[in-house]
Short mmCIF file of C-alpha atoms in Angstrom, two decimals:
data_model
loop_
_atom_site.label_atom_id
_atom_site.label_comp_id
_atom_site.label_asym_id
_atom_site.label_seq_id
_atom_site.Cartn_x
_atom_site.Cartn_y
_atom_site.Cartn_z
CA MET A 238 0.00 0.00 0.00
CA ARG A 239 1.35 3.42 -0.99
CA ALA A 240 2.27 5.77 1.85
CA GLU A 241 0.20 8.87 2.54
CA PRO A 242 1.39 11.92 0.56
CA ILE A 243 3.79 14.18 2.45
CA ALA A 244 2.15 17.51 3.26
CA GLY A 245 -0.86 16.32 1.31
CA ARG A 246 0.92 16.71 -2.05
CA TYR A 247 4.20 14.78 -2.38
CA GLU A 248 3.76 11.09 -3.20
CA ARG A 249 6.65 8.66 -2.84
CA VAL A 250 6.82 6.55 -5.99
CA GLU A 251 10.03 4.53 -5.61
CA GLU A 252 13.19 4.64 -3.50
CA ILE A 253 16.17 5.61 -5.66
CA GLY A 254 18.93 6.04 -3.09
CA SER A 255 19.88 5.37 0.49
CA GLY A 256 22.93 6.41 2.49
CA GLY A 257 24.17 6.88 6.01
CA MET A 258 21.79 9.74 6.73
CA GLY A 259 18.94 9.76 4.28
CA ARG A 260 16.67 8.01 1.85
CA VAL A 261 15.84 9.56 -1.52
CA TRP A 262 12.63 8.82 -3.37
CA ARG A 263 11.43 9.58 -6.84
CA GLY A 264 8.19 11.32 -6.13
CA TYR A 265 5.27 13.19 -7.60
CA ASP A 266 4.01 16.66 -6.75
CA GLY A 267 0.23 16.43 -7.00
CA VAL A 268 -0.20 20.20 -6.91
CA LEU A 269 2.23 21.17 -9.68
CA ASP A 270 1.93 17.91 -11.64
CA ARG A 271 5.65 17.12 -11.89
CA GLU A 272 8.25 14.62 -10.83
CA VAL A 273 10.32 15.53 -7.80
CA ALA A 274 13.01 14.01 -5.62
CA ILE A 275 12.08 13.65 -1.95
CA LYS A 276 14.73 13.25 0.73
CA LEU A 277 13.96 12.00 4.24
CA ILE A 278 16.10 11.03 7.22
CA HIS A 279 16.61 7.27 7.31
CA PRO A 280 14.99 5.94 10.54
CA ALA A 281 17.55 3.12 10.69
CA ALA A 282 20.32 5.71 11.11
CA VAL A 283 18.86 6.96 14.40
CA HIS A 284 19.57 5.06 17.61
CA THR A 285 19.79 7.83 20.22
CA SER A 286 18.33 11.28 20.79
CA GLU A 287 21.79 12.76 20.20
CA GLN A 288 21.97 11.07 16.80
CA ALA A 289 18.50 12.36 15.97
CA GLU A 290 19.53 15.93 16.77
CA GLU A 291 22.79 15.64 14.82
CA LEU A 292 21.13 14.14 11.74
CA ALA A 293 18.43 16.81 11.86
CA ARG A 294 21.13 19.50 11.95
CA ARG A 295 22.93 17.92 9.01
CA PHE A 296 19.66 17.59 7.09
CA ARG A 297 18.83 21.27 7.64
CA ARG A 298 22.35 22.22 6.63
CA GLU A 299 22.10 20.25 3.37
CA ALA A 300 18.77 21.85 2.50
CA ARG A 301 19.98 25.39 3.11
CA VAL A 302 23.39 24.92 1.48
CA THR A 303 21.84 23.38 -1.64
CA ALA A 304 19.26 26.17 -1.86
CA ARG A 305 21.98 28.83 -1.68
CA ILE A 306 23.92 27.55 -4.68
CA GLN A 307 22.23 29.20 -7.64
CA HIS A 308 23.62 27.13 -10.51
CA HIS A 309 22.08 24.76 -13.04
CA GLY A 310 24.63 22.13 -12.03
CA VAL A 311 22.99 21.72 -8.60
CA PRO A 312 19.44 20.32 -8.33
CA GLN A 313 16.99 23.05 -7.44
CA VAL A 314 15.31 23.01 -4.03
CA TYR A 315 11.54 23.26 -4.37
CA ASP A 316 10.26 22.82 -0.83
CA ALA A 317 11.37 21.78 2.64
CA VAL A 318 10.09 21.39 6.18
CA LEU A 319 12.95 21.79 8.63
CA ASP A 320 11.34 22.80 11.92
CA ARG A 321 9.87 19.46 13.04
CA PRO A 322 11.26 16.32 14.71
CA TYR A 323 13.79 14.39 12.65
CA ASP A 324 11.26 11.83 11.41
CA ARG A 325 9.03 14.56 9.95
CA LEU A 326 11.66 16.57 8.10
CA TYR A 327 11.67 16.48 4.33
CA LEU A 328 13.40 18.11 1.38
CA VAL A 329 11.79 18.30 -2.06
CA MET A 330 14.11 18.93 -5.01
CA GLU A 331 14.34 18.81 -8.76
CA TYR A 332 14.32 15.21 -9.95
CA VAL A 333 17.31 14.66 -12.23
CA ARG A 334 17.17 11.90 -14.81
CA GLY A 335 20.75 10.96 -15.44
CA THR A 336 23.55 8.43 -15.19
CA ALA A 337 25.85 8.30 -12.18
CA LEU A 338 29.45 9.11 -13.02
CA ARG A 339 30.44 5.76 -11.51
CA ALA A 340 29.04 4.13 -14.68
CA PHE A 341 31.64 6.06 -16.72
CA VAL A 342 34.57 4.43 -14.88
CA ASP A 343 35.74 1.28 -16.65
CA PRO A 344 39.29 -0.09 -16.32
CA ARG A 345 38.85 -1.86 -19.68
CA GLN A 346 37.81 1.33 -21.48
CA PRO A 347 39.02 4.58 -19.85
CA LEU A 348 37.23 7.68 -21.06
CA PRO A 349 38.38 9.79 -24.01
CA VAL A 350 40.28 12.85 -22.82
CA THR A 351 37.59 15.18 -24.19
CA TRP A 352 34.92 13.36 -22.21
CA ALA A 353 36.88 13.50 -18.95
CA ALA A 354 37.71 17.17 -19.54
CA ALA A 355 34.06 17.99 -20.30
CA ILE A 356 32.87 16.32 -17.10
CA VAL A 357 35.47 17.87 -14.82
CA ALA A 358 35.14 21.32 -16.41
CA GLN A 359 31.42 21.27 -15.63
CA ILE A 360 32.12 20.20 -12.05
CA CYS A 361 34.50 23.17 -11.83
CA THR A 362 31.72 25.59 -12.72
CA VAL A 363 29.55 24.21 -9.91
CA LEU A 364 32.40 24.30 -7.40
CA SER A 365 33.24 27.89 -8.32
CA HIS A 366 29.70 28.94 -7.40
CA ALA A 367 29.71 26.89 -4.19
CA HIS A 368 33.14 28.13 -3.10
CA ALA A 369 32.03 31.74 -3.65
CA ILE A 370 29.38 31.40 -0.89
CA PRO A 371 31.74 29.92 0.56
CA VAL A 372 30.70 26.25 0.76
CA VAL A 373 33.02 23.24 0.54
CA HIS A 374 31.36 20.02 -0.67
CA ARG A 375 33.71 17.63 1.22
CA ASP A 376 32.40 14.46 -0.45
CA LEU A 377 33.10 14.84 -4.15
CA LYS A 378 33.11 11.38 -5.76
CA PRO A 379 31.64 9.66 -8.85
CA GLU A 380 28.56 8.53 -6.91
CA ASN A 381 27.65 12.18 -6.24
CA VAL A 382 27.80 13.27 -9.89
CA LEU A 383 25.07 12.67 -12.48
CA VAL A 384 25.28 13.22 -16.24
CA THR A 385 21.95 13.93 -17.94
CA ALA A 386 20.92 12.81 -21.42
CA ASP A 387 22.02 16.13 -22.94
CA GLY A 388 25.48 15.84 -21.34
CA ALA A 389 24.93 18.26 -18.45
CA VAL A 390 26.64 17.45 -15.16
CA LYS A 391 24.82 17.73 -11.83
CA LEU A 392 26.63 17.70 -8.47
CA LEU A 393 24.57 16.05 -5.73
CA ASP A 394 24.54 15.47 -1.99
CA PHE A 395 25.71 18.45 -0.01
CA GLY A 396 24.83 16.48 3.13
CA ILE A 397 28.25 16.96 4.75
CA ALA A 398 29.11 20.22 3.07
CA ALA A 399 30.61 22.87 5.31
CA ILE A 400 30.24 26.60 5.33
CA LEU A 401 33.90 27.66 5.23
CA ARG A 402 35.25 27.92 8.75
CA THR A 403 38.28 26.80 10.72
CA ASP A 404 36.79 23.59 12.08
CA VAL A 405 36.29 25.05 15.54
CA THR A 406 32.53 24.57 15.69
CA ARG A 407 31.06 21.23 16.65
CA PHE A 408 29.28 20.76 13.35
CA THR A 409 32.48 20.80 11.34
CA ALA A 410 34.72 19.70 14.15
CA ALA A 411 38.28 18.68 13.51
CA GLY A 412 38.51 14.98 14.13
CA SER A 413 35.27 14.26 12.26
CA ALA A 414 36.55 12.57 9.12
CA LEU A 415 33.46 12.99 7.02
CA GLY A 416 33.90 12.02 3.39
CA THR A 417 34.88 9.03 1.26
CA HIS A 418 38.39 7.68 1.80
CA HIS A 419 39.32 7.16 -1.86
CA TYR A 420 38.81 10.89 -2.49
CA MET A 421 39.74 12.37 0.89
CA PRO A 422 42.44 15.06 0.91
CA PRO A 423 45.36 14.78 3.33
CA GLU A 424 44.22 17.80 5.37
CA GLN A 425 40.85 16.18 6.02
CA ILE A 426 42.58 13.03 7.25
CA GLN A 427 44.92 15.10 9.43
CA ASN A 428 42.19 17.24 11.05
CA ALA A 429 43.49 20.40 9.38
CA ARG A 430 41.41 23.25 7.97
CA ILE A 431 39.10 22.37 5.09
CA THR A 432 39.28 24.85 2.18
CA PRO A 433 38.15 24.97 -1.46
CA GLN A 434 41.48 23.29 -2.28
CA SER A 435 40.16 20.24 -0.41
CA ASP A 436 37.46 19.85 -3.06
CA LEU A 437 40.09 20.35 -5.76
CA TYR A 438 42.09 17.40 -4.38
CA ALA A 439 38.98 15.21 -4.63
CA LEU A 440 38.43 16.57 -8.14
CA GLY A 441 41.95 15.45 -9.04
CA CYS A 442 41.12 11.97 -7.74
CA VAL A 443 38.00 11.89 -9.93
CA LEU A 444 39.83 13.10 -13.06
CA HIS A 445 42.59 10.53 -12.53
CA GLU A 446 40.02 7.74 -12.12
CA LEU A 447 38.09 8.74 -15.26
CA LEU A 448 41.26 8.65 -17.36
CA ALA A 449 42.99 5.66 -15.75
CA GLY A 450 39.90 3.57 -15.05
CA ARG A 451 41.01 3.04 -11.46
CA PRO A 452 41.43 5.12 -8.27
CA VAL A 453 44.60 7.05 -7.48
CA PHE A 454 45.17 4.84 -4.46
CA ALA A 455 43.62 1.45 -3.73
CA GLY A 456 44.65 0.63 -0.17
CA GLY A 457 43.14 -2.50 1.27
CA SER A 458 42.03 -0.76 4.48
CA ASP A 459 41.04 2.70 5.65
CA PHE A 460 44.37 3.03 7.46
CA GLU A 461 46.31 2.12 4.32
CA LEU A 462 44.31 4.61 2.23
CA TRP A 463 44.93 7.36 4.81
CA HIS A 464 48.63 6.59 4.70
CA GLN A 465 48.73 6.68 0.91
CA HIS A 466 46.85 9.98 0.63
CA VAL A 467 49.02 11.61 3.31
CA THR A 468 52.47 10.31 2.33
CA GLU A 469 52.67 8.59 -1.06
CA PRO A 470 53.03 10.38 -4.41
CA PRO A 471 50.26 9.61 -6.92
CA PRO A 472 51.23 7.60 -10.00
CA PRO A 473 51.62 9.89 -13.04
CA LEU A 474 48.80 9.25 -15.50
CA ARG A 475 51.09 8.76 -18.48
CA THR A 476 52.70 5.76 -16.76
CA LEU A 477 49.24 4.17 -16.79
CA ARG A 478 47.96 5.50 -20.10
CA ALA A 479 50.39 6.83 -22.68
CA ASP A 480 47.89 8.86 -24.75
CA VAL A 481 47.03 11.25 -21.92
CA PRO A 482 48.38 14.72 -22.82
CA ALA A 483 51.27 15.91 -20.68
CA ALA A 484 49.30 19.03 -19.68
CA ILE A 485 46.47 16.88 -18.29
CA GLU A 486 48.93 14.72 -16.38
CA GLU A 487 50.50 17.87 -14.92
CA LEU A 488 47.08 19.25 -13.94
CA VAL A 489 46.15 16.03 -12.11
CA LEU A 490 49.47 15.99 -10.26
CA ASP A 491 48.98 19.65 -9.29
CA LEU A 492 45.51 18.87 -7.95
CA LEU A 493 46.90 15.95 -5.92
CA VAL A 494 49.66 17.91 -4.18
CA LYS A 495 49.67 17.10 -0.45
CA THR A 496 49.67 20.71 0.80
CA PRO A 497 46.47 22.64 -0.05
CA GLU A 498 48.20 25.97 -0.68
CA ASP A 499 50.34 24.39 -3.43
CA ARG A 500 47.32 23.20 -5.41
CA PRO A 501 45.63 25.37 -8.05
CA ALA A 502 44.19 28.53 -6.52
CA ASP A 503 40.57 27.87 -7.41
CA ALA A 504 38.14 25.92 -9.59
CA TYR A 505 38.20 28.67 -12.21
CA GLY A 506 41.92 28.14 -12.73
CA VAL A 507 41.36 24.40 -13.20
CA TYR A 508 38.62 25.14 -15.74
CA GLU A 509 40.99 27.41 -17.67
CA ARG A 510 43.58 24.63 -17.89
CA LEU A 511 40.94 22.24 -19.25
CA LEU A 512 39.73 24.62 -21.98
CA PRO A 513 42.23 23.43 -24.65
CA PHE A 514 40.82 19.91 -24.34
CA LEU A 515 37.13 20.83 -24.68
CA PRO A 516 35.44 20.44 -28.08
CA LEU A 517 34.47 23.56 -30.02
CA PRO A 518 30.81 24.41 -30.74
CA GLY A 519 29.48 22.81 -33.90
CA THR A 520 32.19 20.16 -34.12
CA ALA A 521 31.49 16.44 -34.36
CA PRO A 522 33.25 13.78 -32.27
CA PRO A 523 36.38 12.41 -33.97
CA ALA A 524 35.70 9.16 -35.80
CA ALA A 525 38.64 7.52 -34.04
CA GLU A 526 37.41 8.46 -30.55
CA ALA A 527 36.51 5.27 -28.68
CA ALA A 528 33.63 6.66 -26.65
CA PRO A 529 31.35 4.43 -24.59
CA ASP A 530 27.86 4.07 -26.04
CA ALA A 531 25.91 3.11 -22.92
CA VAL A 532 26.25 6.47 -21.14
CA PRO A 533 25.42 10.08 -22.10
CA ASP A 534 27.97 12.15 -24.01
CA PRO A 535 29.18 14.95 -21.68
CA THR A 536 30.75 16.84 -24.60
CA LEU A 537 27.31 17.72 -26.00
CA VAL A 538 27.06 20.82 -23.83
CA TYR A 539 30.17 22.14 -25.60
CA ARG A 540 29.46 20.84 -29.09
CA ARG A 541 25.84 22.07 -29.01
CA PRO A 542 25.73 24.79 -26.34
CA ASN A 543 22.30 26.08 -25.38
CA ALA A 544 20.57 23.57 -27.66
CA PRO A 545 16.76 23.78 -27.27
CA ARG A 546 15.01 21.28 -25.07
CA ARG A 547 11.84 19.53 -26.08
CA ARG A 548 10.03 20.76 -22.97
CA PRO A 549 11.12 23.65 -20.73
CA GLU A 550 11.48 22.98 -17.04
CA PRO A 551 9.01 24.82 -14.78
CA ALA A 552 10.39 27.73 -12.81
CA ALA A 553 10.19 27.38 -9.06
CA PRO A 554 8.61 30.32 -7.24
CA THR A 555 10.75 32.21 -4.77
CA PRO A 556 8.84 32.40 -1.48
CA ARG A 557 9.22 35.54 0.54
CA GLY A 558 9.03 35.59 4.31
CA ALA A 559 6.70 38.15 5.83
CA MET A 560 8.75 41.07 7.04
CA SER A 561 7.83 44.07 9.15
CA THR A 562 7.99 47.31 7.16
CA ALA A 563 7.62 49.74 10.05
CA HIS A 564 9.43 53.04 9.45
CA PRO A 565 11.81 54.21 12.22
CA ALA A 566 9.51 57.20 12.79
CA ALA A 567 6.69 54.80 13.60
CA ILE A 568 8.93 53.15 16.16
CA LEU A 569 9.37 56.46 17.97
CA ARG A 570 5.62 57.17 17.82
CA THR A 571 4.62 53.88 19.41
CA GLY A 572 7.24 54.09 22.12
CA VAL A 573 10.77 52.74 22.00
CA ARG A 574 10.31 50.16 24.76
CA GLU A 575 7.25 48.67 23.09
CA ALA A 576 9.11 48.66 19.78
CA ILE A 577 12.05 46.81 21.34
CA LYS A 578 9.73 44.24 22.87
CA ALA A 579 7.95 43.69 19.54
CA ALA A 580 11.23 43.47 17.61
CA VAL A 581 12.69 40.92 20.02
CA ALA A 582 9.54 38.80 19.80
CA GLN A 583 9.54 38.91 15.99
CA SER A 584 13.26 38.19 15.89
CA ASP A 585 12.81 35.20 18.19
CA GLU A 586 10.11 33.77 15.91
CA LEU A 587 12.38 34.14 12.89
CA LEU A 588 15.26 32.61 14.85
CA ASP A 589 13.10 29.62 15.76
CA ASP A 590 12.53 29.16 12.02
CA GLU A 591 16.32 29.51 11.47
CA ARG A 592 15.77 32.57 9.26
CA PHE A 593 18.88 34.20 10.66
CA ALA A 594 19.37 37.10 8.24
CA GLN A 595 15.79 38.25 8.74
CA ALA A 596 16.05 37.87 12.52
CA ALA A 597 19.11 40.13 12.56
CA GLU A 598 17.47 42.63 10.20
CA VAL A 599 14.48 43.07 12.50
CA LEU A 600 16.83 44.07 15.32
CA ASP A 601 18.88 46.29 12.98
CA ARG A 602 15.81 48.45 12.38
CA VAL A 603 15.18 49.11 16.06
CA ILE A 604 18.76 49.51 17.35
CA GLY A 605 19.28 52.96 15.78
CA PRO A 606 16.12 54.58 17.17
CA ALA A 607 16.63 52.83 20.51
CA SER A 608 20.20 54.17 20.73
CA ALA A 609 18.95 57.69 20.01
CA ALA A 610 16.24 57.44 22.66
CA LEU A 611 18.01 55.48 25.41
CA GLY A 612 21.75 55.95 24.75
CA ALA A 613 24.15 53.82 22.74
CA GLU A 614 25.53 52.08 25.86
CA SER A 615 22.33 51.74 27.83
CA PRO A 616 21.67 48.19 29.11
CA ARG A 617 18.70 47.70 26.76
CA VAL A 618 20.64 48.77 23.68
CA LEU A 619 23.71 46.71 24.57
CA ALA A 620 21.46 43.70 25.09
CA LEU A 621 19.87 44.30 21.67
CA ARG A 622 23.27 44.60 20.01
CA SER A 623 24.48 41.44 21.75
CA ARG A 624 21.40 39.57 20.58
CA ARG A 625 21.92 40.74 16.99
CA ALA A 626 25.63 39.79 17.04
CA ALA A 627 24.79 36.34 18.41
CA ILE A 628 22.26 35.81 15.61
CA LEU A 629 24.90 36.75 13.04
CA VAL A 630 27.20 34.08 14.50
CA ILE A 631 24.46 31.45 14.49
CA GLY A 632 23.79 32.29 10.86
CA GLY A 633 27.48 32.03 9.95
CA ASP A 634 28.00 35.75 9.22
CA PHE A 635 31.23 36.02 11.21
CA ARG A 636 32.57 38.95 9.20
CA ARG A 637 29.72 41.19 10.36
CA ALA A 638 29.62 39.77 13.88
CA LEU A 639 33.33 40.30 14.68
CA PRO A 640 33.46 44.14 14.79
CA GLU A 641 30.20 44.17 16.74
CA PHE A 642 31.55 41.82 19.42
CA ASP A 643 34.78 43.85 19.61
CA ALA A 644 32.73 47.02 20.12
CA LEU A 645 30.47 45.33 22.66
CA ALA A 646 33.44 44.02 24.65
CA ALA A 647 34.81 47.56 24.85
CA ALA A 648 31.40 48.98 25.81
CA TYR A 649 30.83 46.40 28.55
CA ALA A 650 34.38 47.00 29.82
CA ARG A 651 33.55 50.70 30.17
CA THR A 652 30.24 50.11 31.91
CA ALA A 653 30.98 47.07 34.11
CA GLY A 654 34.75 46.51 34.01
CA PRO A 655 36.97 44.42 31.70
CA THR A 656 36.57 41.25 33.76
CA GLY A 657 32.79 41.46 33.95
CA GLU A 658 30.83 38.48 32.66
CA ASP A 659 29.40 40.33 29.63
CA ALA A 660 32.75 41.78 28.55
CA VAL A 661 34.45 38.37 28.84
CA GLU A 662 31.68 36.63 26.88
CA CYS A 663 31.93 39.19 24.07
CA LEU A 664 35.70 38.66 23.95
CA ARG A 665 35.08 34.93 23.71
CA GLN A 666 32.63 35.37 20.84
CA ALA A 667 35.05 37.70 19.06
CA ALA A 668 37.74 35.01 19.34
CA HIS A 669 35.37 32.46 17.78
CA CYS A 670 34.69 34.85 14.91
CA ARG A 671 38.42 35.35 14.34
CA ALA A 672 38.97 31.61 14.32
CA GLU A 673 36.19 31.15 11.78
CA LEU A 674 37.68 33.89 9.58
CA GLY A 675 41.15 32.34 9.60
CA GLN A 676 42.77 34.83 12.01
CA ALA A 677 44.22 31.96 14.00
CA THR A 678 47.06 33.74 15.83
CA THR A 679 44.85 36.52 17.16
CA ALA A 680 42.07 34.06 17.95
CA LEU A 681 44.40 31.85 20.01
CA ARG A 682 45.69 34.84 21.95
CA GLN A 683 42.15 36.00 22.66
CA PHE A 684 40.90 32.52 23.62
CA ARG A 685 43.75 32.22 26.12
CA GLN A 686 43.03 35.67 27.53
CA VAL A 687 39.39 34.71 28.09
CA LEU A 688 40.39 31.33 29.57
CA ARG A 689 42.53 33.11 32.18
CA HIS A 690 39.50 35.14 33.28
CA VAL A 691 37.26 32.07 33.34
CA ARG A 692 39.75 30.01 35.36
CA VAL A 693 39.88 32.71 38.02
CA ALA A 694 36.09 32.91 38.19
CA SER A 695 35.03 29.26 37.88
CA GLY A 696 38.04 26.95 37.66
CA ASP A 697 39.52 24.79 34.93
CA ALA A 698 36.70 22.26 34.55
CA SER A 699 33.62 24.45 34.27
CA PRO A 700 31.59 24.00 31.07
CA THR A 701 32.85 27.34 29.75
CA ALA A 702 36.49 26.52 30.55
CA LEU A 703 36.19 23.08 28.94
CA ASP A 704 34.70 24.59 25.80
CA LEU A 705 37.47 27.20 25.61
CA ARG A 706 40.17 24.56 26.08
CA ARG A 707 38.57 22.50 23.32
CA SER A 708 38.50 25.52 21.01
CA ILE A 709 42.18 26.20 21.67
CA GLY A 710 43.21 22.57 21.07
CA MET A 711 41.17 22.16 17.91
CA LEU A 712 42.39 25.47 16.51
CA LEU A 713 46.00 24.45 17.15
CA LEU A 714 45.23 21.16 15.40
CA SER A 715 43.74 22.89 12.36
CA GLU A 716 46.84 25.09 12.17
CA GLY A 717 49.11 22.04 11.98
CA LYS A 718 50.65 22.58 15.44
CA ALA A 719 50.40 18.94 16.40
CA ALA A 720 52.58 18.93 19.52
CA GLU A 721 50.87 21.99 21.02
CA ALA A 722 47.46 20.55 20.15
CA ALA A 723 48.28 17.25 21.86
CA ALA A 724 49.49 19.13 24.95
CA GLU A 725 46.11 20.87 25.15
CA LEU A 726 43.85 18.00 24.13
CA GLN A 727 45.26 15.17 26.29
CA PRO A 728 44.60 16.83 29.68
CA LEU A 729 41.30 18.13 28.29
CA HIS A 730 40.29 14.56 27.43
CA ASP A 731 41.15 13.44 30.96
CA ASP A 732 38.97 16.20 32.44
CA LEU A 733 36.11 15.48 30.03
CA CYS A 734 36.14 11.83 31.09
CA VAL A 735 35.73 12.92 34.71
CA VAL A 736 33.13 15.65 34.10
CA TYR A 737 31.03 14.17 31.28
CA GLY A 738 32.16 10.54 31.03
CA PRO A 739 34.06 8.72 28.25
CA GLY A 740 30.92 8.13 26.17
CA HIS A 741 29.88 11.77 25.93
CA GLU A 742 29.90 13.38 22.47
CA GLU A 743 32.52 15.99 23.38
CA THR A 744 34.77 13.38 25.02
CA ARG A 745 34.54 11.11 21.98
CA GLU A 746 35.30 14.01 19.65
CA VAL A 747 38.50 14.91 21.50
CA ALA A 748 39.46 11.22 21.73
CA GLU A 749 39.13 10.86 17.96
CA ALA A 750 41.23 13.97 17.39
CA LEU A 751 43.94 12.50 19.63
CA ALA A 752 43.75 9.20 17.75
CA ARG A 753 44.32 11.01 14.47
CA LEU A 754 47.22 12.88 15.99
CA ARG A 755 48.79 9.56 16.92
CA PHE A 756 48.13 8.25 13.39
CA THR A 757 49.95 11.22 11.87
CA GLY A 758 52.78 11.01 14.40
CA GLY A 759 51.86 14.18 16.28
CA GLY A 760 50.51 12.71 19.50
#
């Protein structure tokens, strides 16, 4: 018997994919009369309430990240419900009819160079849009790439994608080796910072596999694969396949360099290096080209660019959230305290819906008039500014939040002293922002300054002190300072075992980071 439609409109027709987190169904939208893809959290993946919360966070992240990438190479998000328990969340997307890139990999018949170049060049265009947000995919592999009948490439599954940050937050914590080991860059294995160059390493693995018909490394165990990716040079393509152009071999080797900063600067640069190997518009495939006939031709998008489709795809409407349009003058007329109360209530509702930019904007509109009426450093105004800065952090807008927390720390220091609770908390938040923005040296100095204040006030094993120590250790780890990181993380692990127990999420996270340090010889 067919399941009840989701939200009264989305019917599940057949399951087309299942992974560690979710199940994907080909579905039907009874309202708009079209095929859709429906993603749900897999009940079998949930064993504890902590797992349920984590999977729900990851599911929400995938939905929002995918929706933010405005590019035809990423399936369009049509609808989502993200504010319910994990077993009632759903994501409705464009249904893509295509062939998984895995079907293109054949050791008996490696792809023509033009085909491999056409596929990887299209992936580059998607990555360039994602990295501009900035979002790192973190799980680029043939299973997450589809090629449609007209040769267009679609990049799927942003389920473990990360908004670019320095791996200090729990969601993208160092020590969490998310990804697929055959395509995992050395820095991901070593707990270091994930950057767009991490995706480029995986892209190099994919390009090598398309041309060689086999992975770069084929270790028999996870440990062996880690070791190969971290320490062993990749085999040059021309030793495996003599007809690969030297420039392509050089590009693959550049993508597979162990240190991220020595790889190509960005996906655009990789695309530029592939241009000489892409077919020109209007040209036919060479008669001698031994192309597979059971999969779509990815060169069609270059040979016949912008060719008409038999049926245009429907445009998805862009929903707009209801926003208050009150003019600042109206705020003064109705009374500033009432306006503050209303703005906070509206902001809280938007925050509950995880509409962070709108929640901050509501407070933006009242802070100016409130400052004029009550004073820029009055308790009410400082509380409003603190709330807005915190929302910016929750929404990942660290660049805007940092100067606000710096200013708030100074304001609280003037009104209540530099060691007051509010001033110290703003310093702590400013340090987090700096860590997220890559200002590691300043962030470490500021974290340690805050930790000194916290130790005096509440000791070394308070929740705040433990969190600060974790931030310091993980930041050292992401900066490649293995010995210093181990010196911070080992005593922290001992204290976490006492305070929270060895099975607690934070304890396990630090234990895994230490295990990886030992694997890489730093612990």
